[in-house]
Amino acid sequence: MLHGPVVRRRKLGEELRRLRHASGLTSREAALLLGWHQSKVSRVETGASGVRPDDVTRLLDVYAVRDTQLRALLEVLAGSAGGGGSGWWHAYRGLIPPQYRDFISLESQAATVRTLETSVVPGLLQTAGYARAVTRASLDGLPADHLDSLVEVRLTRQRVLRAKPPLRFTAVLDEAVLHREVGGTEVMRDQLHHLTQVAQLPHVELQLLPFSVGGHVGLTCPFVIFSFPNISDLDVVVLDHLTSSLYLERKEDLEAYSSAFRTLQAHALTPDQSLEHIAAIRRGCR
């Protein structure tokens, strides 16, 4: 188990090594073309050191990589792996910790995200009022201007659901999430209504685990699975804790969590049943 930037750096290095091999170049030849020492190419490929996004661009040029989607992904990963970056979230680097910036960078380039939530509505599906209430409760005593900025970050993240192509987002929610009155009755009514609206987007799938399921495999461990276009080896599971996040990137871990997610989906209500259940809970809000 590793922290995000370390995983990103190693994964990025493995992919750059694969692309170099595909181009027919040795590490020495690549270094000569770039005006680098061969040791720098080796350090990048082993993940021993970070690499700036503009250096990744140069490497991809030398390796004659033309796939624009792949190029964009690797350049963003360079930023999240400790090599700097220019994503919108970097404007908030003085406010949000590196782990959160890394999470956002992964989210921005993922093709699909699967998530299990047992406590709160997923960030990509939150209303402004709900996001404010969750943030205030999680970070007690936060100055008002910082609170405003963190809510702004949460809402800006949601652009991925309107992007072209949009993120494919699948969420399984424990029913407890919908009964926990975060921010008061009106905030929850708005949040529940928002869920029924956003879940109708063709690339968003929402399923509810009703109380009648009882105990389930994800009861004590919410998680997120990121999957990326073109490179399945970059897929990663993120486990969020109060003060940090852990990133699982071994194939065995990915298979275990993917299997667990399929099991949760099988026990959950169908998307249509889930929307009906959410609407019924909303009608019961007083």
Short mmCIF file of C-alpha atoms in Angstrom, two decimals:
data_model
loop_
_atom_site.label_atom_id
_atom_site.label_comp_id
_atom_site.label_asym_id
_atom_site.label_seq_id
_atom_site.Cartn_x
_atom_site.Cartn_y
_atom_site.Cartn_z
CA MET A 1 0.00 0.00 0.00
CA LEU A 2 1.45 3.32 -1.05
CA HIS A 3 0.52 6.97 -1.11
CA GLY A 4 -0.76 8.34 -4.41
CA PRO A 5 2.26 10.22 -5.77
CA VAL A 6 4.52 7.18 -5.28
CA VAL A 7 2.08 4.90 -7.08
CA ARG A 8 1.60 7.43 -9.87
CA ARG A 9 5.35 7.86 -10.32
CA ARG A 10 5.98 4.15 -10.55
CA LYS A 11 3.06 3.52 -12.89
CA LEU A 12 4.08 6.43 -15.08
CA GLY A 13 7.65 5.13 -15.26
CA GLU A 14 6.47 1.66 -16.26
CA GLU A 15 4.36 3.08 -19.07
CA LEU A 16 7.18 5.33 -20.32
CA ARG A 17 9.51 2.33 -20.37
CA ARG A 18 6.94 0.35 -22.38
CA LEU A 19 6.60 3.18 -24.88
CA ARG A 20 10.38 3.47 -25.21
CA HIS A 21 10.64 -0.26 -25.95
CA ALA A 22 7.84 0.07 -28.50
CA SER A 23 9.77 2.87 -30.22
CA GLY A 24 12.85 0.62 -30.55
CA LEU A 25 15.09 2.96 -28.55
CA THR A 26 17.47 2.00 -25.76
CA SER A 27 17.58 4.18 -22.67
CA ARG A 28 20.98 5.45 -23.82
CA GLU A 29 19.63 6.43 -27.26
CA ALA A 30 16.63 8.17 -25.72
CA ALA A 31 18.89 10.09 -23.34
CA LEU A 32 21.13 11.24 -26.22
CA LEU A 33 18.13 12.50 -28.20
CA LEU A 34 16.93 14.47 -25.17
CA GLY A 35 20.31 15.72 -24.04
CA TRP A 36 19.92 13.88 -20.72
CA HIS A 37 22.14 11.54 -18.78
CA GLN A 38 21.09 7.91 -19.21
CA SER A 39 20.67 7.70 -15.43
CA LYS A 40 17.85 10.25 -15.61
CA VAL A 41 15.88 8.07 -18.02
CA SER A 42 16.46 5.09 -15.73
CA ARG A 43 15.34 6.98 -12.61
CA VAL A 44 12.16 8.11 -14.35
CA GLU A 45 11.37 4.62 -15.59
CA THR A 46 11.88 3.00 -12.19
CA GLY A 47 9.89 5.69 -10.40
CA ALA A 48 12.92 6.67 -8.35
CA SER A 49 12.38 10.34 -9.22
CA GLY A 50 9.57 12.50 -10.49
CA VAL A 51 9.38 13.96 -13.96
CA ARG A 52 7.81 17.23 -15.04
CA PRO A 53 4.87 17.19 -17.46
CA ASP A 54 6.91 19.09 -20.07
CA ASP A 55 9.64 16.43 -19.86
CA VAL A 56 7.00 13.74 -20.37
CA THR A 57 5.89 15.65 -23.46
CA ARG A 58 9.46 15.58 -24.78
CA LEU A 59 9.75 11.85 -24.09
CA LEU A 60 6.49 11.15 -25.91
CA ASP A 61 7.70 13.22 -28.88
CA VAL A 62 10.91 11.19 -29.04
CA TYR A 63 8.92 7.96 -28.82
CA ALA A 64 6.58 9.19 -31.58
CA VAL A 65 3.44 8.75 -29.45
CA ARG A 66 0.57 10.36 -31.35
CA ASP A 67 -2.41 9.25 -29.27
CA THR A 68 -3.65 12.58 -27.84
CA GLN A 69 -5.70 10.94 -25.07
CA LEU A 70 -2.75 8.88 -23.92
CA ARG A 71 -0.45 11.90 -24.04
CA ALA A 72 -2.86 13.98 -21.95
CA LEU A 73 -3.21 11.20 -19.38
CA LEU A 74 0.53 10.72 -18.94
CA GLU A 75 1.19 14.45 -18.73
CA VAL A 76 -1.43 14.83 -15.97
CA LEU A 77 -0.05 11.79 -14.16
CA ALA A 78 3.35 13.44 -14.19
CA GLY A 79 1.84 16.32 -12.25
CA SER A 80 0.19 14.04 -9.70
CA ALA A 81 3.37 11.98 -9.29
CA GLY A 82 5.34 14.84 -7.86
CA GLY A 83 6.58 16.50 -11.02
CA GLY A 84 4.47 19.64 -10.92
CA GLY A 85 1.39 20.26 -13.03
CA SER A 86 -1.09 22.79 -14.34
CA GLY A 87 -4.52 21.29 -13.64
CA TRP A 88 -7.18 23.68 -12.30
CA TRP A 89 -6.75 22.17 -8.83
CA HIS A 90 -3.20 23.52 -8.56
CA ALA A 91 -4.68 26.97 -8.02
CA TYR A 92 -5.82 25.61 -4.64
CA ARG A 93 -2.51 24.00 -3.68
CA GLY A 94 -2.16 26.25 -0.63
CA LEU A 95 -5.53 25.08 0.63
CA ILE A 96 -5.92 21.40 -0.23
CA PRO A 97 -3.35 18.73 0.71
CA PRO A 98 -1.28 16.83 -1.89
CA GLN A 99 -3.34 13.66 -1.42
CA TYR A 100 -6.53 15.49 -2.38
CA ARG A 101 -4.85 17.11 -5.40
CA ASP A 102 -3.64 13.70 -6.48
CA PHE A 103 -7.15 12.28 -6.10
CA ILE A 104 -8.61 15.08 -8.23
CA SER A 105 -5.98 14.61 -10.93
CA LEU A 106 -6.85 10.91 -11.17
CA GLU A 107 -10.55 11.71 -11.27
CA SER A 108 -10.02 14.23 -14.05
CA GLN A 109 -8.36 11.70 -16.37
CA ALA A 110 -10.20 8.49 -15.45
CA ALA A 111 -12.56 6.90 -17.95
CA THR A 112 -14.67 5.24 -15.26
CA VAL A 113 -15.06 5.56 -11.52
CA ARG A 114 -16.78 3.01 -9.31
CA THR A 115 -17.41 3.93 -5.72
CA LEU A 116 -18.99 2.52 -2.59
CA GLU A 117 -20.12 5.08 -0.02
CA THR A 118 -21.41 4.17 3.42
CA SER A 119 -21.46 7.56 5.18
CA VAL A 120 -21.94 10.49 2.78
CA VAL A 121 -23.11 11.24 -0.74
CA PRO A 122 -20.16 10.99 -3.17
CA GLY A 123 -18.52 14.35 -3.85
CA LEU A 124 -19.40 14.27 -7.56
CA LEU A 125 -23.10 14.05 -6.66
CA GLN A 126 -23.27 16.61 -3.85
CA THR A 127 -25.22 19.86 -3.91
CA ALA A 128 -23.54 23.05 -2.74
CA GLY A 129 -25.54 23.04 0.50
CA TYR A 130 -24.69 19.44 1.28
CA ALA A 131 -21.01 19.94 0.40
CA ARG A 132 -20.86 22.93 2.72
CA ALA A 133 -22.45 21.01 5.58
CA VAL A 134 -20.15 17.99 5.13
CA THR A 135 -17.04 20.17 4.93
CA ARG A 136 -18.01 22.22 7.97
CA ALA A 137 -18.65 19.07 10.00
CA SER A 138 -15.40 17.42 8.87
CA LEU A 139 -13.19 20.46 9.46
CA ASP A 140 -14.57 22.14 12.56
CA GLY A 141 -13.50 25.75 13.03
CA LEU A 142 -12.56 26.32 9.37
CA PRO A 143 -12.52 30.05 8.41
CA ALA A 144 -15.46 31.08 6.23
CA ASP A 145 -13.31 31.95 3.21
CA HIS A 146 -11.56 28.56 3.35
CA LEU A 147 -14.91 26.83 3.63
CA ASP A 148 -16.15 28.69 0.54
CA SER A 149 -13.04 27.66 -1.40
CA LEU A 150 -13.32 23.99 -0.44
CA VAL A 151 -16.97 23.92 -1.53
CA GLU A 152 -15.89 25.54 -4.77
CA VAL A 153 -13.32 22.78 -5.29
CA ARG A 154 -15.98 20.12 -4.65
CA LEU A 155 -18.37 21.65 -7.18
CA THR A 156 -15.66 22.25 -9.78
CA ARG A 157 -14.74 18.56 -9.62
CA GLN A 158 -18.22 17.79 -10.92
CA ARG A 159 -17.28 19.14 -14.35
CA VAL A 160 -16.07 15.64 -15.23
CA LEU A 161 -19.70 14.55 -15.43
CA ARG A 162 -20.34 17.17 -18.14
CA ALA A 163 -17.06 16.75 -20.02
CA LYS A 164 -16.77 15.40 -23.56
CA PRO A 165 -16.50 12.48 -23.22
CA PRO A 166 -17.97 12.46 -19.71
CA LEU A 167 -16.72 10.34 -16.85
CA ARG A 168 -18.59 7.05 -16.52
CA PHE A 169 -19.63 7.13 -12.85
CA THR A 170 -21.14 4.18 -10.97
CA ALA A 171 -22.00 4.51 -7.29
CA VAL A 172 -23.39 2.10 -4.72
CA LEU A 173 -24.74 3.88 -1.65
CA ASP A 174 -25.62 2.33 1.66
CA GLU A 175 -29.14 3.44 2.59
CA ALA A 176 -27.75 5.02 5.77
CA VAL A 177 -26.25 7.77 3.59
CA LEU A 178 -29.74 8.97 2.66
CA HIS A 179 -31.13 8.94 6.20
CA ARG A 180 -28.24 10.86 7.77
CA GLU A 181 -29.57 14.41 7.98
CA VAL A 182 -26.56 16.44 6.89
CA GLY A 183 -27.19 20.18 6.98
CA GLY A 184 -30.84 19.95 8.01
CA THR A 185 -34.09 18.87 6.39
CA GLU A 186 -34.10 21.34 3.48
CA VAL A 187 -30.51 20.58 2.53
CA MET A 188 -31.31 16.86 2.53
CA ARG A 189 -34.49 17.35 0.48
CA ASP A 190 -32.48 19.27 -2.13
CA GLN A 191 -29.72 16.65 -2.07
CA LEU A 192 -32.12 13.75 -2.55
CA HIS A 193 -33.83 15.57 -5.41
CA HIS A 194 -30.45 16.24 -6.99
CA LEU A 195 -29.58 12.55 -6.79
CA THR A 196 -32.73 11.62 -8.70
CA GLN A 197 -31.84 14.17 -11.37
CA VAL A 198 -28.16 13.43 -11.91
CA ALA A 199 -28.77 9.66 -11.81
CA GLN A 200 -30.77 10.04 -15.01
CA LEU A 201 -27.67 11.03 -16.96
CA PRO A 202 -26.77 8.15 -19.30
CA HIS A 203 -23.22 7.89 -17.93
CA VAL A 204 -24.24 7.91 -14.24
CA GLU A 205 -25.51 4.78 -12.51
CA LEU A 206 -26.71 4.89 -8.94
CA GLN A 207 -27.70 1.86 -6.85
CA LEU A 208 -28.91 1.74 -3.28
CA LEU A 209 -28.06 -0.94 -0.72
CA PRO A 210 -31.21 -1.07 1.40
CA PHE A 211 -31.14 -1.77 5.13
CA SER A 212 -32.79 -5.12 4.39
CA VAL A 213 -29.49 -6.38 2.92
CA GLY A 214 -28.04 -6.38 6.43
CA GLY A 215 -24.26 -6.75 6.68
CA HIS A 216 -22.30 -6.53 3.44
CA VAL A 217 -18.75 -6.75 2.17
CA GLY A 218 -18.21 -2.99 2.10
CA LEU A 219 -19.83 -2.10 5.40
CA THR A 220 -16.70 -0.79 7.11
CA CYS A 221 -14.63 0.26 4.11
CA PRO A 222 -15.85 2.73 1.48
CA PHE A 223 -13.61 2.77 -1.59
CA VAL A 224 -13.13 4.23 -5.06
CA ILE A 225 -11.84 2.37 -8.13
CA PHE A 226 -10.33 4.51 -10.89
CA SER A 227 -10.00 3.01 -14.39
CA PHE A 228 -8.20 4.75 -17.23
CA PRO A 229 -8.47 4.71 -21.02
CA ASN A 230 -5.83 2.76 -22.95
CA ILE A 231 -3.82 1.58 -19.94
CA SER A 232 -5.52 -0.88 -17.59
CA ASP A 233 -2.28 -1.20 -15.60
CA LEU A 234 -2.85 2.32 -14.29
CA ASP A 235 -6.10 1.35 -12.54
CA VAL A 236 -6.03 1.99 -8.81
CA VAL A 237 -8.17 1.58 -5.70
CA VAL A 238 -8.30 4.45 -3.23
CA LEU A 239 -9.18 3.98 0.44
CA ASP A 240 -9.89 7.25 2.20
CA HIS A 241 -9.03 7.82 5.86
CA LEU A 242 -9.46 10.83 8.10
CA THR A 243 -5.96 12.22 7.57
CA SER A 244 -4.68 10.38 4.50
CA SER A 245 -5.51 8.13 1.57
CA LEU A 246 -4.07 4.75 0.65
CA TYR A 247 -3.65 3.62 -2.95
CA LEU A 248 -3.79 -0.06 -3.85
CA GLU A 249 -2.40 -0.90 -7.28
CA ARG A 250 -1.54 -4.59 -7.22
CA LYS A 251 -3.58 -6.69 -9.64
CA GLU A 252 -4.74 -8.88 -6.77
CA ASP A 253 -6.10 -5.82 -4.93
CA LEU A 254 -7.83 -4.50 -8.03
CA GLU A 255 -9.43 -7.86 -8.71
CA ALA A 256 -10.57 -8.21 -5.08
CA TYR A 257 -12.19 -4.78 -4.95
CA SER A 258 -13.71 -5.13 -8.41
CA SER A 259 -15.21 -8.46 -7.33
CA ALA A 260 -16.51 -6.88 -4.12
CA PHE A 261 -18.11 -4.07 -6.12
CA ARG A 262 -19.88 -6.54 -8.42
CA THR A 263 -21.18 -8.37 -5.35
CA LEU A 264 -22.49 -5.11 -3.90
CA GLN A 265 -24.22 -4.26 -7.18
CA ALA A 266 -25.85 -7.69 -7.24
CA HIS A 267 -27.28 -7.18 -3.73
CA ALA A 268 -28.34 -3.58 -4.33
CA LEU A 269 -31.61 -2.34 -5.75
CA THR A 270 -31.67 -1.82 -9.51
CA PRO A 271 -31.07 1.77 -10.69
CA ASP A 272 -34.82 2.28 -11.28
CA GLN A 273 -35.75 0.79 -7.91
CA SER A 274 -33.08 2.95 -6.28
CA LEU A 275 -34.53 6.14 -7.74
CA GLU A 276 -37.99 5.18 -6.53
CA HIS A 277 -36.62 4.49 -3.05
CA ILE A 278 -34.75 7.81 -2.95
CA ALA A 279 -37.90 9.65 -4.04
CA ALA A 280 -39.87 7.93 -1.27
CA ILE A 281 -37.28 8.92 1.34
CA ARG A 282 -37.44 12.50 0.09
CA ARG A 283 -41.23 12.56 0.40
CA GLY A 284 -40.82 11.46 3.99
CA CYS A 285 -38.53 14.39 4.87
CA ARG A 286 -40.29 16.75 7.26
#
